[in-house]
Tab-separated table of C-alpha atoms and ligand atoms in Angstrom:
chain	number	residue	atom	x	y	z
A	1	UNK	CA	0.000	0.000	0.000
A	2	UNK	CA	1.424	2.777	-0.958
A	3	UNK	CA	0.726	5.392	2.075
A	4	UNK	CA	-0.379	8.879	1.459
A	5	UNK	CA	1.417	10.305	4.000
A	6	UNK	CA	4.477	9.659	1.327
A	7	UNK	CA	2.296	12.205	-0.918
A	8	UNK	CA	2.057	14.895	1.501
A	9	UNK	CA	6.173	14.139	2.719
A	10	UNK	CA	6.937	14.578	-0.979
A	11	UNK	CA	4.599	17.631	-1.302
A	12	UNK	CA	6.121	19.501	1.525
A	13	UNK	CA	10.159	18.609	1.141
A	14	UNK	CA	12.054	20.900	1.988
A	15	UNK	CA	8.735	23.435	3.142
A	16	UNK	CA	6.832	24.091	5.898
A	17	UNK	CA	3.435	22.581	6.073
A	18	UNK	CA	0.397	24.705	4.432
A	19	UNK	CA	-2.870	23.626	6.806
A	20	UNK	CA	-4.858	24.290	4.361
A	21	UNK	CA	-3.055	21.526	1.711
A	22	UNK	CA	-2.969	19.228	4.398
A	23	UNK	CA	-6.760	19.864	5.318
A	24	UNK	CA	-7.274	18.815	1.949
A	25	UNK	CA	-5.093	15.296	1.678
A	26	UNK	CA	-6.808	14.188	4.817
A	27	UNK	CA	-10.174	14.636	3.341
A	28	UNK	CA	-9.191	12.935	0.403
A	29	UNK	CA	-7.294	10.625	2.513
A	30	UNK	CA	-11.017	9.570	3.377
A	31	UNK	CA	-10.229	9.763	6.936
A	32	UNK	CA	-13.077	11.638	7.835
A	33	UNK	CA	-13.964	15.243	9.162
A	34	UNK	CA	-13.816	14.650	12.487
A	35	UNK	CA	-10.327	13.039	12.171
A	36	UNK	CA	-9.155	15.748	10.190
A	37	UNK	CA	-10.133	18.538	12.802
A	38	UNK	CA	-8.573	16.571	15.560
A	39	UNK	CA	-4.978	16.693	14.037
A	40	UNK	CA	-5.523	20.556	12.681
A	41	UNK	CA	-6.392	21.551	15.740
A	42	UNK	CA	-3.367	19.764	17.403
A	43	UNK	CA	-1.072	21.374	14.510
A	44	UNK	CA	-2.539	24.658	15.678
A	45	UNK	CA	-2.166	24.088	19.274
A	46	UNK	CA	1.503	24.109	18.644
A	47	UNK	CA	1.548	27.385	17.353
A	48	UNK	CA	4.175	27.210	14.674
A	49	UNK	CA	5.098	26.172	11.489
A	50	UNK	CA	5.882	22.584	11.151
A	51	UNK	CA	7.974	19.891	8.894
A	52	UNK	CA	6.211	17.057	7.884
A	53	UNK	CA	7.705	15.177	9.681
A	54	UNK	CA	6.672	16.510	12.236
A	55	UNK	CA	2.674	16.767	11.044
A	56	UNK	CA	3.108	12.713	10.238
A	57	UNK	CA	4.143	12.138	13.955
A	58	UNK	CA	0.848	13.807	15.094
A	59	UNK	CA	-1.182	12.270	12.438
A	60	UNK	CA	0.335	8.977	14.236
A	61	UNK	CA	-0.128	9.820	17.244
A	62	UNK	CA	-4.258	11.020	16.826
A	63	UNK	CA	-4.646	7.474	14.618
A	64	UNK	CA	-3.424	5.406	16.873
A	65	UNK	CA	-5.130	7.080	19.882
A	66	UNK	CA	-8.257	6.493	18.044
A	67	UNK	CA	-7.975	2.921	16.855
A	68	UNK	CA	-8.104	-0.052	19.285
A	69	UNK	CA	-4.682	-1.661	19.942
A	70	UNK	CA	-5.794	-5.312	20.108
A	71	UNK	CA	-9.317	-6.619	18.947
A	72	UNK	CA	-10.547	-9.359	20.843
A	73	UNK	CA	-11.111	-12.749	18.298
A	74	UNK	CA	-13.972	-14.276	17.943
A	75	UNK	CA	-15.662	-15.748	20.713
A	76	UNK	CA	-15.935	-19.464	21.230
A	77	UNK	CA	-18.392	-21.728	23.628
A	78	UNK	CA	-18.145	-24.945	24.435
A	79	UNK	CA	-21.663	-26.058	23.750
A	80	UNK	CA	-22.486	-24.191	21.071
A	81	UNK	CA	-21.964	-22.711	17.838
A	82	UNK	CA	-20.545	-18.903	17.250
A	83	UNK	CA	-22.333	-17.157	14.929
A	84	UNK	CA	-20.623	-14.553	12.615
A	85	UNK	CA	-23.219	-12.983	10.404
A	86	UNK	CA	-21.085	-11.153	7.294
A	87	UNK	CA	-22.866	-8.524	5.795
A	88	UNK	CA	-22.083	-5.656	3.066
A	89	UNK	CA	-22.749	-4.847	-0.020
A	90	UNK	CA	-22.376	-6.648	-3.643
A	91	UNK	CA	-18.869	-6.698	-5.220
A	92	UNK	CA	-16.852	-5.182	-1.620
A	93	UNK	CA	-15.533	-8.657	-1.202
A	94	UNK	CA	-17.942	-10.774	0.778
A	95	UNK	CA	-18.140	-14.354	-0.360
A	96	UNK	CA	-14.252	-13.998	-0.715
A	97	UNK	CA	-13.945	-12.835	2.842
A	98	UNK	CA	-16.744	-15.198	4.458
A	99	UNK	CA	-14.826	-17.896	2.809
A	100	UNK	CA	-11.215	-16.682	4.024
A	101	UNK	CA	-12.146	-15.989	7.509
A	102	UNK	CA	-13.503	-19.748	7.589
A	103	UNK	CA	-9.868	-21.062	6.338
A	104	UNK	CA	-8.417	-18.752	8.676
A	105	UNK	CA	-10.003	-20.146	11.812
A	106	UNK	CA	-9.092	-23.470	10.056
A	107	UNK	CA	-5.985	-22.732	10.100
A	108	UNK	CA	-5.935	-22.341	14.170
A	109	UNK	CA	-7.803	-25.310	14.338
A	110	UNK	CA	-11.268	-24.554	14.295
A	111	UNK	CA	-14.230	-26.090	13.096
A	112	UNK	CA	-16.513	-23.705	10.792
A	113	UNK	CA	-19.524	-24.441	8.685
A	114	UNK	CA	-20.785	-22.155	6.068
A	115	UNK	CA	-24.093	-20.832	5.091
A	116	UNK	CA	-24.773	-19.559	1.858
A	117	UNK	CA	-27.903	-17.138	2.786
A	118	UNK	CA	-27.041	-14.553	0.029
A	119	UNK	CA	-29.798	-16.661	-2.129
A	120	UNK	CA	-30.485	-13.575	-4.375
A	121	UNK	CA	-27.794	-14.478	-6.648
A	122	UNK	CA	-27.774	-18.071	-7.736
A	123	UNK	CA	-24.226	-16.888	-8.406
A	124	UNK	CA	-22.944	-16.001	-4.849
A	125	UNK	CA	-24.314	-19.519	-3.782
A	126	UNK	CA	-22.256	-21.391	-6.820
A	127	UNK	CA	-19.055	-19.102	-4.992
A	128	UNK	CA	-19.607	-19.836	-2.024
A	129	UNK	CA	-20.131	-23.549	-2.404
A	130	UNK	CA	-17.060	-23.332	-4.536
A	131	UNK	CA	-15.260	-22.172	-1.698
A	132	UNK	CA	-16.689	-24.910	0.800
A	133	UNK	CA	-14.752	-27.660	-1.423
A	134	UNK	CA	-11.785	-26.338	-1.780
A	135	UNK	CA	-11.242	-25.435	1.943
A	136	UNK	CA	-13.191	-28.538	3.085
A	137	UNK	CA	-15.752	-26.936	5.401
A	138	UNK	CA	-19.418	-27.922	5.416
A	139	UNK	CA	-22.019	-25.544	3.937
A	140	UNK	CA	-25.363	-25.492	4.116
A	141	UNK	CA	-27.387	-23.647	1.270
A	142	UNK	CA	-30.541	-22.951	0.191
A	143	UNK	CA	-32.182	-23.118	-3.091
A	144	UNK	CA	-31.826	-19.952	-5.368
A	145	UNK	CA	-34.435	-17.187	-4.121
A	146	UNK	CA	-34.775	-19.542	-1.070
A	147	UNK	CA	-35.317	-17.843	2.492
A	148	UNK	CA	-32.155	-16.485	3.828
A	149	UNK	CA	-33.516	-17.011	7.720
A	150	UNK	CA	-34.207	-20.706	6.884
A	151	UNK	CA	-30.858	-21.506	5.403
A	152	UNK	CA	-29.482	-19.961	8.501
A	153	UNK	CA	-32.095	-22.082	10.416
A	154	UNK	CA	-31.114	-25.170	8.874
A	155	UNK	CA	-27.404	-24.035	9.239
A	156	UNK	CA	-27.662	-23.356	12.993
A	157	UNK	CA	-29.266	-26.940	13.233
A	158	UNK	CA	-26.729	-28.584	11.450
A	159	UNK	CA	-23.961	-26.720	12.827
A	160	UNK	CA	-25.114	-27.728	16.716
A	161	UNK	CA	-25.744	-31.095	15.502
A	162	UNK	CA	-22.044	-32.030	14.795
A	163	UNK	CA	-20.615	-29.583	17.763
A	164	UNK	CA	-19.405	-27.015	14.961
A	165	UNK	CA	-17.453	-23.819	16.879
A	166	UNK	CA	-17.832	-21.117	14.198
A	167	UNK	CA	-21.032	-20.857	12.074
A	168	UNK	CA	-20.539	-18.485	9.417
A	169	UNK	CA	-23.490	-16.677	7.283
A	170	UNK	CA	-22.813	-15.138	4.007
A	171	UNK	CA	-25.726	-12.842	3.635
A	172	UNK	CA	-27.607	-10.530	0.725
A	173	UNK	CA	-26.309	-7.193	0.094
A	174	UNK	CA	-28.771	-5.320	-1.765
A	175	UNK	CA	-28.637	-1.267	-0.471
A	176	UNK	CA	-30.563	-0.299	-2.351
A	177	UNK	CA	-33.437	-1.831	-1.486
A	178	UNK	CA	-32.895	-1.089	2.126
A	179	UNK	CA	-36.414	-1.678	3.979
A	180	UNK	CA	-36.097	-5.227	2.390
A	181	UNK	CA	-32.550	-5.242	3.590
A	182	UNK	CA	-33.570	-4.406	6.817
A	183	UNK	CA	-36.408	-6.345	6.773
A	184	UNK	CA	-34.304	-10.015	5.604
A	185	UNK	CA	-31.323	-9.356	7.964
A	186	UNK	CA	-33.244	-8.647	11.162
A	187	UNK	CA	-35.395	-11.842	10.368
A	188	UNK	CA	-31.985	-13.911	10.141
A	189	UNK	CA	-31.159	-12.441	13.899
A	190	UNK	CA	-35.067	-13.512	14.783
A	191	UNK	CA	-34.584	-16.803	14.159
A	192	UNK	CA	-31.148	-17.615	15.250
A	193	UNK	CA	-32.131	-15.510	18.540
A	194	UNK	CA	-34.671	-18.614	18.559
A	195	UNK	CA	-31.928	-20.831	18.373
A	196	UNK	CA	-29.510	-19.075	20.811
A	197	UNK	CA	-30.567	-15.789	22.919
A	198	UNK	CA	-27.130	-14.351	22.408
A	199	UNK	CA	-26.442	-15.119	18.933
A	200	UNK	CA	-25.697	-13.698	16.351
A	201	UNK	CA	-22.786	-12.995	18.383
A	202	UNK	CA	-20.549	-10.844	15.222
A	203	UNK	CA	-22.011	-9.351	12.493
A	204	UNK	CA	-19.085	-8.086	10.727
A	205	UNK	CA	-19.393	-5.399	7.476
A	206	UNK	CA	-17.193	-6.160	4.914
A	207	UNK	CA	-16.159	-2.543	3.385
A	208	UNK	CA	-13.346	-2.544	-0.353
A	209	UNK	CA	-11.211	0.202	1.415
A	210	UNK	CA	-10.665	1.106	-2.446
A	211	UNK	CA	-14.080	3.002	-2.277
A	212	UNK	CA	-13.010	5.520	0.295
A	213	UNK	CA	-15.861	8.029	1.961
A	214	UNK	CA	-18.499	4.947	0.327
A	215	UNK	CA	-17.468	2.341	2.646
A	216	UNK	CA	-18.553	5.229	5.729
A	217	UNK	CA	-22.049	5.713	3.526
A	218	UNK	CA	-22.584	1.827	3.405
A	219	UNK	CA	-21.135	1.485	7.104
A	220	UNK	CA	-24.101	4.321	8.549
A	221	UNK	CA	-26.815	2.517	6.209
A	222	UNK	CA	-26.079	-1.101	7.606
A	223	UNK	CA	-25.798	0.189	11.053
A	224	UNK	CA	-29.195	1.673	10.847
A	225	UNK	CA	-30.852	-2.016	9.360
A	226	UNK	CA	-28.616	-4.419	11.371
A	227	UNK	CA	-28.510	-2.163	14.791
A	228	UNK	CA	-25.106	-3.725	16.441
A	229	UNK	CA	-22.179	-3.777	13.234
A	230	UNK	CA	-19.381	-5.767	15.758
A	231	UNK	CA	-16.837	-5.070	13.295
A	232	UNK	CA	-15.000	-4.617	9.997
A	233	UNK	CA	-13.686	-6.753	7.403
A	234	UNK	CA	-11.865	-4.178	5.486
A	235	UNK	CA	-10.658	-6.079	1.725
A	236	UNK	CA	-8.387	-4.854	-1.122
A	237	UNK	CA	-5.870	-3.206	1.563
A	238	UNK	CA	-3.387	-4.785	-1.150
A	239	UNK	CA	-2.484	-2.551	-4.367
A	240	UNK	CA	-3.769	0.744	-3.249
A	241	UNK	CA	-2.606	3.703	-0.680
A	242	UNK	CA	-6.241	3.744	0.264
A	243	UNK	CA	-7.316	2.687	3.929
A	244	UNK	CA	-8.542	6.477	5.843
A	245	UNK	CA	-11.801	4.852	5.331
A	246	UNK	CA	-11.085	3.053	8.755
A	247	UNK	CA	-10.727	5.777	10.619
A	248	UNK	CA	-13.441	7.573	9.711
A	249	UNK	CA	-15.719	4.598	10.386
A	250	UNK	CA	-13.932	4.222	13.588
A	251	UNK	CA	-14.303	7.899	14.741
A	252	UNK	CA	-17.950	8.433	13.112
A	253	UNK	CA	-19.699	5.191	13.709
A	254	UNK	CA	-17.881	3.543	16.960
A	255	UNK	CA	-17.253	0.442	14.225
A	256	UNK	CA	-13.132	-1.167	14.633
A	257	UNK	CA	-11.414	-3.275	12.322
A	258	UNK	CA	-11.225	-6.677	12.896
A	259	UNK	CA	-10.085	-7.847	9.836
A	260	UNK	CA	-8.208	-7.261	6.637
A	261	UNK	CA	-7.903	-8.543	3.072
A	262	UNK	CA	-5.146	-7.900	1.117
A	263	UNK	CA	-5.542	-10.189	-1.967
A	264	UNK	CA	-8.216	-13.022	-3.709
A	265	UNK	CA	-6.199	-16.072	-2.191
A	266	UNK	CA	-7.614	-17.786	0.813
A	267	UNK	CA	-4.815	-17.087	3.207
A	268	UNK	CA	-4.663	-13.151	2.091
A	269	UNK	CA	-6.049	-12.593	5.446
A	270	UNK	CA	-5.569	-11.150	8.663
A	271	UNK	CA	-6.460	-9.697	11.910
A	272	UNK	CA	-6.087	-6.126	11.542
A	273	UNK	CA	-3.455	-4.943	13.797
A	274	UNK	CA	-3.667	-0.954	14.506
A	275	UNK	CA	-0.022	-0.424	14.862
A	276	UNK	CA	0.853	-2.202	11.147
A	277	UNK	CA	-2.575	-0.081	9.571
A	278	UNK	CA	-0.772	3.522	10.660
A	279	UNK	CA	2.877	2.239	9.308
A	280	UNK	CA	1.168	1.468	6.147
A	281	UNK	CA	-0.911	4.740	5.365
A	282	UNK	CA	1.790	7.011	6.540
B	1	GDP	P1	-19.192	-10.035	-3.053
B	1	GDP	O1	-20.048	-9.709	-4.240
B	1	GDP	O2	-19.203	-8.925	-2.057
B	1	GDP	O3	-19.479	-11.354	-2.452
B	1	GDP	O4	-17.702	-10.007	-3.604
B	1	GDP	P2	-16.716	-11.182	-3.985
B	1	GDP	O5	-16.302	-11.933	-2.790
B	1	GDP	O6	-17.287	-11.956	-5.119
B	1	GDP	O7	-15.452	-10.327	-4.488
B	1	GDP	C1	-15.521	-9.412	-5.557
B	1	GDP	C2	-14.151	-9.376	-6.254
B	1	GDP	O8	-13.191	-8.771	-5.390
B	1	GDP	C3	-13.610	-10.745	-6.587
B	1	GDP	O9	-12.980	-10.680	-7.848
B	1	GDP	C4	-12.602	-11.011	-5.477
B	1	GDP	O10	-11.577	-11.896	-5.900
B	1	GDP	C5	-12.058	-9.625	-5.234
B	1	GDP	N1	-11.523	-9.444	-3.870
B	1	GDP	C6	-12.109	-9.738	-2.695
B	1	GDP	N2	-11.320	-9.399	-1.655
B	1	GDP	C7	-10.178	-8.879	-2.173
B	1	GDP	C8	-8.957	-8.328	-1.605
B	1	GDP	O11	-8.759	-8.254	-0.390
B	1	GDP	N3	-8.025	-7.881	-2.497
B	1	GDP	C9	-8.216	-7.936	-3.855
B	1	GDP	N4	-7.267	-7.469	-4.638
B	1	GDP	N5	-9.349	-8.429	-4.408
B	1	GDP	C10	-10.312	-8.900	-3.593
């Protein structure tokens, strides 16, 4: 990734920082307004002019205040399956990320069923299913226009049945039509609450970091139709110096990072680590 921090570095060599230039690369930076205020008034505070480096060390400093060091993983009972609804809209990277956080938590030794419940797109379920026998996890999917609860219904049964730990849900993303949105993902959390008062127990966003100040639009709108957005799955942090996006979603909406993709293989996955996120953007 290449950072844009190196942007503003280059801009400024060998000058003193112009606020107003650097008001503007934040904004672009997509890190949000309230972000960018923060470290202008900070630069202000200090009363004189500054060298970049010095402006990157408080734009550190105000990111990593913000962002949570560690993020706790997923949790994990012993008599029952964890439920990790993924939601987020068409094309940010969902199937690929539902179906690399299930090798990833295969990887540590997990078991992890899948359920295709983004039945919308005959396509997604092909994908997904796709996925299920290459990694060698179980999925459960319904037919194509099929009712997302009941696949996760079904999913939940089977999942208890054979003592699975992680149950993961690869759900519809259709914005636009947001009452039905809201409407198909709060039945899903009816009838798993059926299954399990405390589940779901994650329902993680998947945001493409590459669409800057949209992944804070589609963050707000899925807040409002899911209610409790535990976290981020924040793909395509490979390739591009693009990434602000989590910080404004993280100072506007209350939402961390919990995860990151950084390429289309299964293992181009990770936690997201606060520390690593800052080197990389400045
Ligand atoms: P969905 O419609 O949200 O389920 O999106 P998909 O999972 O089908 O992904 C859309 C496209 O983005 C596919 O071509 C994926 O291979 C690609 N993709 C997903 N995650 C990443 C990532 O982290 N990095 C890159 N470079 N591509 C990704």
């Amino acid at each position: 990734m290449a950072g844009f921090f190196r942007k503003l570095i280059e801009r400024f060599t060998r000058r003193k920082v112009d606020l107003d230039e650097l008001e503007e690369t934040l904004i672009t930076g997509d890190v949000g307004f309230r972000m960018t205020e923060r470290i202008l008034g900070r630069l202000r505070d200090m009363g004189r002019s500054l060298d970049p480096e010095e402006v990157v060390d408080v734009c550190r400093r105000e990111m990593l205040t913000l962002l949570p060091e560690v993020n706790p993983s997923l949790p994990l009972f012993p008599d029952r399956p964890c439920v990790v609804l993924i939601v987020g809209v068409n094309g940010t990277g969902k199937t690929t990320s539902t179906a690399r956080l299930a090798h990833w938590l295969k990887s540590r030794g997990h078991s992890v069923m899948l359920a295709a419940a983004d039945t919308f797109r005959a396509a997604a379920i092909e994908q997904l299913d796709a996925w299920a026998q290459r990694l060698d996890v179980p999925i459960v999917k319904g037919q194509y226009k099929a009712d997302p609860a009941a696949v996760c219904h079904d999913a939940w049964e089977a999942a208890s049945r054979r003592g699975i730990q992680y149950l993961l849900c690869d759900t519809a993303g259709r914005l636009h039509t947001k009452d039905n949105l809201m409407a198909e993902l709060s039945k899903i959390e009816r009838v798993i609450g059926r299954k399990d008062p405390s589940a779901p127990h994650e329902t993680l966003l998947v945001v493409d970091a590459t669409t800057g100040s949209n992944a804070l639009h589609q963050a707000r709108e899925f807040q409002k139709a899911v209610g409790k957005l535990t976290g981020l799955i924040v793909t395509k942090l490979d390739g591009s110096g693009k990434g602000g996006c989590v910080i404004a979603i993280q100072d506007e909406l209350g939402i961390p990072a919990r995860f990151v993709g950084t390429g289309e293989e299964a293992g181009d996955f990770d936690v997201f680590e606060s520390r690593r996120f800052v080197e990389k953007i400045l």
